[in-house]
Amino acid sequence: MSGVQTLEVRPEEEGMRLDRWIKTRCPDMPHSRMQKALRKGEIRLDGGRAKTDARVAAGQSVRIPPYDAAPPPGQRPPKGPDPRDEAFVRKLVIFRNAAILGLDKPPGLAVQGGSKTDRHLDGMLEFLTFDAQEKPRLVHRLDKDTSGVMLLARDRETATELGRALKGRQMQKIYWAITAGVPDPEQGTIRIPLSKQGGAGGERVVADPDEGQSAVTEFRVMERAARKAALVALWPRTGRTHQIRAHLAAIGTPVLGDGKYGGKDAFLPGDELPKGLHLHARSLTLPPGVPGAGARIVAQPPPHFRKTLSLFEFETGGPDFDDPFAELTE
């Protein structure tokens, strides 16, 4: 990379170690170059010197000095935006005002890139500028195989406000999951602290009552097929990585198709059931302090999810589905 660049920390990146943040945003920077730049003060956090283990905060600026980068042997250089993605990503827009975009993310589309991910939502943001002066900013993430509502901020001020609302638990996000088995009891609150864990299967989280971060999920069974499966509405009060998937697996009813957390118990016998993760971000209500506050953005489930609903003859209409946790917000 030639020339100095200044990058802004996104809301969803808050709390990351500086060295890990740099690796995420500048994956082609050699580790030795990063360490040298930190020692010499060439990398600066909000204008000041910073240590490797400093924690970044949303809205902070990071100065990145020039560096020589080349893809590792055998790895292709990153691709630029594909013009064919413009029509694709614009069709995902289900809400738009002067400050916010709401997208219906399909399953299988990664939100951000990685060593084996060339095509991702972050690489398509320039196609969603519309009438704004800058491309929109990601304010939260969904797993690659999770579908549904995602928010984008169209300016820095709104990104900060939405990040604050997410962190302060002021935004109601409702998910639908089809579970293998039926939660017992059928309504309640899961409070199981979670810790991140690496490994060959990639990043995952595990229950950790002693040192884990607080994780709280409200749930309610909306429909059931005997004891075989259930349609469950969920409201994650906290936003931990893979929180819903880990919590449902922990109570013995993993998300259907979620082998990562449920193992073989996440799959039901029968060839007619569609493959894929049955977790969908159904709706999101915009918080106070942003344009459109109070608006509820709703995304329809993807085809494989709808087919499973039909096979189990699950109904999805009525006031209970519009607001399954009304008693918690009254």
Tab-separated table of C-alpha atoms in Angstrom:
chain	number	residue	atom	x	y	z
A	1	MET	CA	0.000	0.000	0.000
A	2	SER	CA	1.404	3.394	-0.987
A	3	GLY	CA	0.581	6.482	1.032
A	4	VAL	CA	-0.781	7.015	4.523
A	5	GLN	CA	-4.398	6.106	5.189
A	6	THR	CA	-6.653	6.881	8.123
A	7	LEU	CA	-9.305	4.297	8.962
A	8	GLU	CA	-12.257	4.682	11.311
A	9	VAL	CA	-13.197	2.042	13.871
A	10	ARG	CA	-16.681	0.705	13.161
A	11	PRO	CA	-19.267	0.175	15.918
A	12	GLU	CA	-19.154	-3.616	15.583
A	13	GLU	CA	-15.345	-3.531	16.019
A	14	GLU	CA	-15.422	-1.824	19.422
A	15	GLY	CA	-13.341	-3.601	22.059
A	16	MET	CA	-10.994	-5.369	19.631
A	17	ARG	CA	-7.265	-5.395	20.379
A	18	LEU	CA	-5.456	-2.945	18.123
A	19	ASP	CA	-3.219	-5.604	16.562
A	20	ARG	CA	-6.193	-7.826	15.748
A	21	TRP	CA	-8.110	-4.844	14.384
A	22	ILE	CA	-5.200	-4.011	12.060
A	23	LYS	CA	-5.041	-7.625	10.877
A	24	THR	CA	-8.775	-7.511	10.114
A	25	ARG	CA	-8.733	-4.198	8.266
A	26	CYS	CA	-5.274	-4.579	6.672
A	27	PRO	CA	-4.937	-8.346	6.166
A	28	ASP	CA	-2.055	-7.906	3.702
A	29	MET	CA	0.146	-5.989	6.174
A	30	PRO	CA	3.073	-8.202	7.208
A	31	HIS	CA	3.131	-8.891	10.946
A	32	SER	CA	6.721	-7.678	11.253
A	33	ARG	CA	5.817	-4.392	9.552
A	34	MET	CA	2.891	-3.873	11.918
A	35	GLN	CA	5.033	-4.498	14.998
A	36	LYS	CA	7.741	-2.118	13.769
A	37	ALA	CA	5.193	0.580	12.946
A	38	LEU	CA	3.683	0.301	16.438
A	39	ARG	CA	7.099	0.495	18.103
A	40	LYS	CA	8.114	3.561	16.084
A	41	GLY	CA	4.751	5.297	16.573
A	42	GLU	CA	3.924	5.233	12.857
A	43	ILE	CA	0.571	3.652	13.699
A	44	ARG	CA	-1.428	6.131	15.765
A	45	LEU	CA	-4.759	5.825	17.559
A	46	ASP	CA	-6.653	9.138	17.591
A	47	GLY	CA	-3.324	10.859	16.940
A	48	GLY	CA	-1.421	9.220	19.792
A	49	ARG	CA	0.995	6.325	20.119
A	50	ALA	CA	-0.629	3.029	21.067
A	51	LYS	CA	0.436	-0.389	22.270
A	52	THR	CA	-0.341	-3.672	20.568
A	53	ASP	CA	-2.926	-4.666	23.179
A	54	ALA	CA	-4.779	-1.330	23.222
A	55	ARG	CA	-8.530	-1.703	22.817
A	56	VAL	CA	-10.192	0.316	20.050
A	57	ALA	CA	-13.513	2.150	20.382
A	58	ALA	CA	-16.155	3.005	17.777
A	59	GLY	CA	-15.418	6.268	15.989
A	60	GLN	CA	-11.695	6.327	16.752
A	61	SER	CA	-9.307	6.953	13.859
A	62	VAL	CA	-6.252	4.810	13.181
A	63	ARG	CA	-3.344	6.097	11.095
A	64	ILE	CA	-1.856	3.358	8.925
A	65	PRO	CA	1.557	4.091	7.358
A	66	PRO	CA	2.610	2.905	3.901
A	67	TYR	CA	3.681	-0.724	3.662
A	68	ASP	CA	4.685	-3.226	1.024
A	69	ALA	CA	2.021	-5.878	0.697
A	70	ALA	CA	1.789	-8.985	-1.390
A	71	PRO	CA	-0.611	-11.924	-1.148
A	72	PRO	CA	0.888	-15.015	0.510
A	73	PRO	CA	2.102	-17.751	-1.843
A	74	GLY	CA	-0.807	-19.540	-3.418
A	75	GLN	CA	-3.333	-16.881	-2.395
A	76	ARG	CA	-5.017	-14.710	-4.983
A	77	PRO	CA	-4.990	-10.931	-4.545
A	78	PRO	CA	-8.294	-9.528	-3.301
A	79	LYS	CA	-10.843	-8.783	-5.980
A	80	GLY	CA	-12.369	-5.365	-6.496
A	81	PRO	CA	-16.139	-4.781	-6.527
A	82	ASP	CA	-17.919	-6.751	-9.233
A	83	PRO	CA	-20.277	-4.488	-11.231
A	84	ARG	CA	-22.676	-7.424	-11.531
A	85	ASP	CA	-23.274	-7.173	-7.781
A	86	GLU	CA	-24.851	-3.712	-8.047
A	87	ALA	CA	-28.294	-4.965	-9.100
A	88	PHE	CA	-28.045	-7.868	-6.646
A	89	VAL	CA	-27.304	-5.772	-3.552
A	90	ARG	CA	-29.806	-3.039	-4.411
A	91	LYS	CA	-32.566	-5.638	-4.483
A	92	LEU	CA	-31.767	-6.426	-0.860
A	93	VAL	CA	-32.867	-2.944	0.300
A	94	ILE	CA	-36.166	-3.148	2.214
A	95	PHE	CA	-35.957	0.167	4.098
A	96	ARG	CA	-34.422	3.510	3.243
A	97	ASN	CA	-34.483	6.990	4.692
A	98	ALA	CA	-31.984	9.853	4.754
A	99	ALA	CA	-29.795	8.219	7.414
A	100	ILE	CA	-30.437	4.457	7.424
A	101	LEU	CA	-30.705	1.532	5.039
A	102	GLY	CA	-32.331	-1.758	5.986
A	103	LEU	CA	-31.300	-4.850	4.040
A	104	ASP	CA	-32.698	-8.372	3.834
A	105	LYS	CA	-29.465	-10.384	3.839
A	106	PRO	CA	-29.793	-13.802	2.201
A	107	PRO	CA	-28.219	-16.894	3.757
A	108	GLY	CA	-24.801	-17.703	2.332
A	109	LEU	CA	-23.690	-14.077	1.898
A	110	ALA	CA	-20.822	-13.142	4.216
A	111	VAL	CA	-20.967	-9.685	5.782
A	112	GLN	CA	-17.190	-9.156	5.695
A	113	GLY	CA	-14.341	-10.762	3.809
A	114	GLY	CA	-11.706	-13.221	4.944
A	115	SER	CA	-8.892	-15.364	3.608
A	116	LYS	CA	-11.327	-17.578	1.693
A	117	THR	CA	-14.132	-15.071	1.122
A	118	ASP	CA	-13.931	-12.840	-1.951
A	119	ARG	CA	-17.619	-11.950	-2.221
A	120	HIS	CA	-19.151	-10.208	0.763
A	121	LEU	CA	-21.557	-7.416	1.670
A	122	ASP	CA	-18.809	-5.066	2.833
A	123	GLY	CA	-17.345	-5.149	-0.675
A	124	MET	CA	-20.664	-4.083	-2.203
A	125	LEU	CA	-21.373	-1.018	-0.049
A	126	GLU	CA	-20.275	1.449	-2.720
A	127	PHE	CA	-23.286	0.338	-4.766
A	128	LEU	CA	-25.617	1.518	-1.957
A	129	THR	CA	-24.627	5.180	-1.888
A	130	PHE	CA	-27.783	6.349	-3.707
A	131	ASP	CA	-28.113	10.102	-3.002
A	132	ALA	CA	-25.654	10.182	-0.069
A	133	GLN	CA	-22.167	11.694	-0.158
A	134	GLU	CA	-20.448	8.554	1.119
A	135	LYS	CA	-20.990	4.820	1.096
A	136	PRO	CA	-22.976	3.409	4.039
A	137	ARG	CA	-21.362	1.837	7.094
A	138	LEU	CA	-21.963	-1.549	8.696
A	139	VAL	CA	-23.208	-1.182	12.278
A	140	HIS	CA	-23.720	-4.848	13.163
A	141	ARG	CA	-23.251	-8.290	11.624
A	142	LEU	CA	-25.131	-11.490	10.907
A	143	ASP	CA	-23.490	-14.890	10.507
A	144	LYS	CA	-22.920	-15.911	6.900
A	145	ASP	CA	-25.688	-18.519	7.018
A	146	THR	CA	-28.166	-16.389	9.005
A	147	SER	CA	-30.690	-14.437	6.950
A	148	GLY	CA	-32.718	-11.326	7.632
A	149	VAL	CA	-32.656	-7.680	8.659
A	150	MET	CA	-29.361	-5.788	8.711
A	151	LEU	CA	-28.896	-2.051	9.264
A	152	LEU	CA	-26.491	0.271	7.489
A	153	ALA	CA	-25.820	3.844	8.587
A	154	ARG	CA	-25.536	6.398	5.803
A	155	ASP	CA	-23.352	8.808	7.770
A	156	ARG	CA	-20.914	8.779	10.678
A	157	GLU	CA	-23.281	10.404	13.188
A	158	THR	CA	-25.984	7.810	12.609
A	159	ALA	CA	-23.421	4.979	12.796
A	160	THR	CA	-22.344	6.247	16.218
A	161	GLU	CA	-25.946	6.566	17.414
A	162	LEU	CA	-26.901	3.089	16.214
A	163	GLY	CA	-23.743	1.612	17.730
A	164	ARG	CA	-24.615	3.251	21.044
A	165	ALA	CA	-28.177	1.871	20.879
A	166	LEU	CA	-26.925	-1.637	20.143
A	167	LYS	CA	-24.412	-1.506	22.948
A	168	GLY	CA	-26.976	-0.054	25.359
A	169	ARG	CA	-29.621	-2.676	24.485
A	170	GLN	CA	-32.038	-0.014	23.216
A	171	MET	CA	-32.832	-1.751	19.948
A	172	GLN	CA	-35.309	-4.610	19.735
A	173	LYS	CA	-34.168	-7.347	17.339
A	174	ILE	CA	-36.503	-10.314	16.916
A	175	TYR	CA	-35.241	-13.573	15.408
A	176	TRP	CA	-37.090	-16.680	14.290
A	177	ALA	CA	-35.506	-20.090	14.654
A	178	ILE	CA	-36.793	-23.545	13.852
A	179	THR	CA	-35.357	-25.815	16.505
A	180	ALA	CA	-34.686	-29.535	16.652
A	181	GLY	CA	-36.839	-30.384	19.652
A	182	VAL	CA	-39.073	-28.076	21.701
A	183	PRO	CA	-37.695	-25.834	24.482
A	184	ASP	CA	-39.018	-26.684	27.945
A	185	PRO	CA	-40.361	-24.433	29.370
A	186	GLU	CA	-41.768	-22.919	26.192
A	187	GLN	CA	-41.150	-19.329	27.248
A	188	GLY	CA	-38.493	-17.698	29.364
A	189	THR	CA	-35.037	-16.165	29.568
A	190	ILE	CA	-31.719	-17.884	28.883
A	191	ARG	CA	-28.895	-16.446	30.982
A	192	ILE	CA	-25.702	-18.309	30.128
A	193	PRO	CA	-22.380	-16.390	30.000
A	194	LEU	CA	-20.359	-17.094	26.864
A	195	SER	CA	-16.654	-17.067	25.981
A	196	LYS	CA	-15.028	-17.163	22.563
A	197	GLN	CA	-13.057	-20.243	21.613
A	198	GLY	CA	-10.894	-20.877	18.546
A	199	GLY	CA	-10.082	-24.208	17.006
A	200	ALA	CA	-10.126	-26.070	13.716
A	201	GLY	CA	-13.817	-25.339	13.201
A	202	GLY	CA	-13.283	-21.572	13.299
A	203	GLU	CA	-14.524	-19.080	15.842
A	204	ARG	CA	-17.218	-20.334	18.170
A	205	VAL	CA	-18.434	-19.593	21.679
A	206	VAL	CA	-18.935	-21.851	24.679
A	207	ALA	CA	-20.834	-21.621	27.945
A	208	ASP	CA	-18.510	-20.201	30.587
A	209	PRO	CA	-20.294	-19.458	33.901
A	210	ASP	CA	-17.073	-18.364	35.623
A	211	GLU	CA	-15.322	-16.062	33.150
A	212	GLY	CA	-17.756	-15.643	30.245
A	213	GLN	CA	-19.419	-12.423	29.172
A	214	SER	CA	-23.026	-11.895	30.188
A	215	ALA	CA	-25.417	-13.185	27.515
A	216	VAL	CA	-29.204	-12.934	27.818
A	217	THR	CA	-31.824	-14.210	25.350
A	218	GLU	CA	-35.609	-14.011	25.710
A	219	PHE	CA	-37.468	-16.805	23.907
A	220	ARG	CA	-41.005	-17.952	23.203
A	221	VAL	CA	-42.266	-21.035	21.371
A	222	MET	CA	-44.760	-19.871	18.738
A	223	GLU	CA	-45.582	-23.199	17.056
A	224	ARG	CA	-44.623	-26.797	17.701
A	225	ALA	CA	-44.728	-30.180	15.961
A	226	ALA	CA	-45.271	-32.545	18.901
A	227	ARG	CA	-41.834	-32.826	20.548
A	228	LYS	CA	-40.043	-32.975	17.215
A	229	ALA	CA	-39.516	-29.322	16.292
A	230	ALA	CA	-40.641	-25.798	17.129
A	231	LEU	CA	-40.808	-22.322	15.673
A	232	VAL	CA	-39.245	-20.084	18.315
A	233	ALA	CA	-39.173	-16.291	18.532
A	234	LEU	CA	-36.064	-14.884	20.206
A	235	TRP	CA	-34.970	-11.483	21.450
A	236	PRO	CA	-31.231	-11.336	22.219
A	237	ARG	CA	-30.859	-8.669	24.906
A	238	THR	CA	-27.075	-8.821	24.483
A	239	GLY	CA	-25.140	-9.142	21.246
A	240	ARG	CA	-22.531	-11.841	21.739
A	241	THR	CA	-21.068	-13.767	18.822
A	242	HIS	CA	-23.310	-16.733	17.892
A	243	GLN	CA	-25.372	-16.021	21.014
A	244	ILE	CA	-28.704	-17.476	19.874
A	245	ARG	CA	-27.081	-20.560	18.363
A	246	ALA	CA	-25.032	-21.263	21.490
A	247	HIS	CA	-27.938	-20.610	23.863
A	248	LEU	CA	-30.416	-22.836	22.026
A	249	ALA	CA	-27.860	-25.643	21.840
A	250	ALA	CA	-27.105	-25.214	25.554
A	251	ILE	CA	-30.751	-25.847	26.513
A	252	GLY	CA	-30.898	-28.957	24.331
A	253	THR	CA	-32.823	-27.593	21.325
A	254	PRO	CA	-30.267	-26.463	18.719
A	255	VAL	CA	-31.179	-24.492	15.626
A	256	LEU	CA	-32.182	-26.910	12.892
A	257	GLY	CA	-29.200	-27.462	10.583
A	258	ASP	CA	-26.657	-25.999	13.018
A	259	GLY	CA	-24.096	-28.780	13.164
A	260	LYS	CA	-21.453	-26.405	14.527
A	261	TYR	CA	-23.296	-26.016	17.832
A	262	GLY	CA	-25.778	-28.867	17.860
A	263	GLY	CA	-23.812	-31.675	16.233
A	264	LYS	CA	-25.962	-34.557	15.031
A	265	ASP	CA	-28.786	-33.420	17.324
A	266	ALA	CA	-29.336	-30.401	15.037
A	267	PHE	CA	-30.585	-32.650	12.231
A	268	LEU	CA	-33.905	-34.451	12.033
A	269	PRO	CA	-34.538	-37.684	10.109
A	270	GLY	CA	-36.214	-37.329	6.743
A	271	ASP	CA	-34.865	-36.408	3.325
A	272	GLU	CA	-37.662	-33.910	2.680
A	273	LEU	CA	-36.355	-31.314	5.136
A	274	PRO	CA	-34.288	-28.584	3.439
A	275	LYS	CA	-30.649	-28.237	4.354
A	276	GLY	CA	-29.295	-25.017	5.807
A	277	LEU	CA	-29.315	-23.036	9.030
A	278	HIS	CA	-32.850	-22.198	10.156
A	279	LEU	CA	-32.130	-18.882	11.864
A	280	HIS	CA	-33.651	-15.655	10.550
A	281	ALA	CA	-33.427	-12.043	11.763
A	282	ARG	CA	-37.143	-11.370	11.402
A	283	SER	CA	-37.507	-7.751	12.487
A	284	LEU	CA	-35.739	-4.757	13.959
A	285	THR	CA	-37.263	-1.648	15.531
A	286	LEU	CA	-35.315	1.583	15.088
A	287	PRO	CA	-34.332	3.095	18.452
A	288	PRO	CA	-34.925	6.641	19.742
A	289	GLY	CA	-32.473	9.252	18.537
A	290	VAL	CA	-32.290	8.242	14.867
A	291	PRO	CA	-34.418	9.255	11.859
A	292	GLY	CA	-37.404	6.930	11.623
A	293	ALA	CA	-37.299	6.009	15.319
A	294	GLY	CA	-39.984	3.460	16.122
A	295	ALA	CA	-40.172	2.085	12.581
A	296	ARG	CA	-40.235	-1.698	12.424
A	297	ILE	CA	-38.272	-3.270	9.565
A	298	VAL	CA	-39.442	-6.785	8.678
A	299	ALA	CA	-37.797	-9.405	6.430
A	300	GLN	CA	-39.526	-12.473	5.043
A	301	PRO	CA	-37.801	-15.838	5.694
A	302	PRO	CA	-35.718	-17.297	2.844
A	303	PRO	CA	-36.974	-20.205	0.686
A	304	HIS	CA	-35.490	-23.097	2.698
A	305	PHE	CA	-36.958	-21.669	5.927
A	306	ARG	CA	-40.407	-21.179	4.329
A	307	LYS	CA	-40.376	-24.731	2.971
A	308	THR	CA	-39.688	-26.141	6.453
A	309	LEU	CA	-42.480	-23.975	7.904
A	310	SER	CA	-44.819	-25.470	5.313
A	311	LEU	CA	-43.696	-29.062	5.937
A	312	PHE	CA	-44.434	-28.692	9.674
A	313	GLU	CA	-47.629	-26.699	8.906
A	314	PHE	CA	-46.458	-23.871	11.158
A	315	GLU	CA	-48.576	-20.712	11.054
A	316	THR	CA	-46.785	-17.352	11.176
A	317	GLY	CA	-49.616	-14.806	11.304
A	318	GLY	CA	-51.495	-12.907	14.000
A	319	PRO	CA	-50.672	-10.316	16.668
A	320	ASP	CA	-48.456	-12.704	18.637
A	321	PHE	CA	-46.095	-12.900	15.681
A	322	ASP	CA	-46.101	-9.125	15.204
A	323	ASP	CA	-44.895	-8.612	18.777
A	324	PRO	CA	-44.099	-11.901	20.545
A	325	PHE	CA	-42.609	-10.086	23.551
A	326	ALA	CA	-45.255	-7.406	24.045
A	327	GLU	CA	-45.497	-8.147	27.744
A	328	LEU	CA	-41.803	-7.325	28.162
A	329	THR	CA	-42.108	-3.880	26.592
A	330	GLU	CA	-45.364	-2.672	28.144
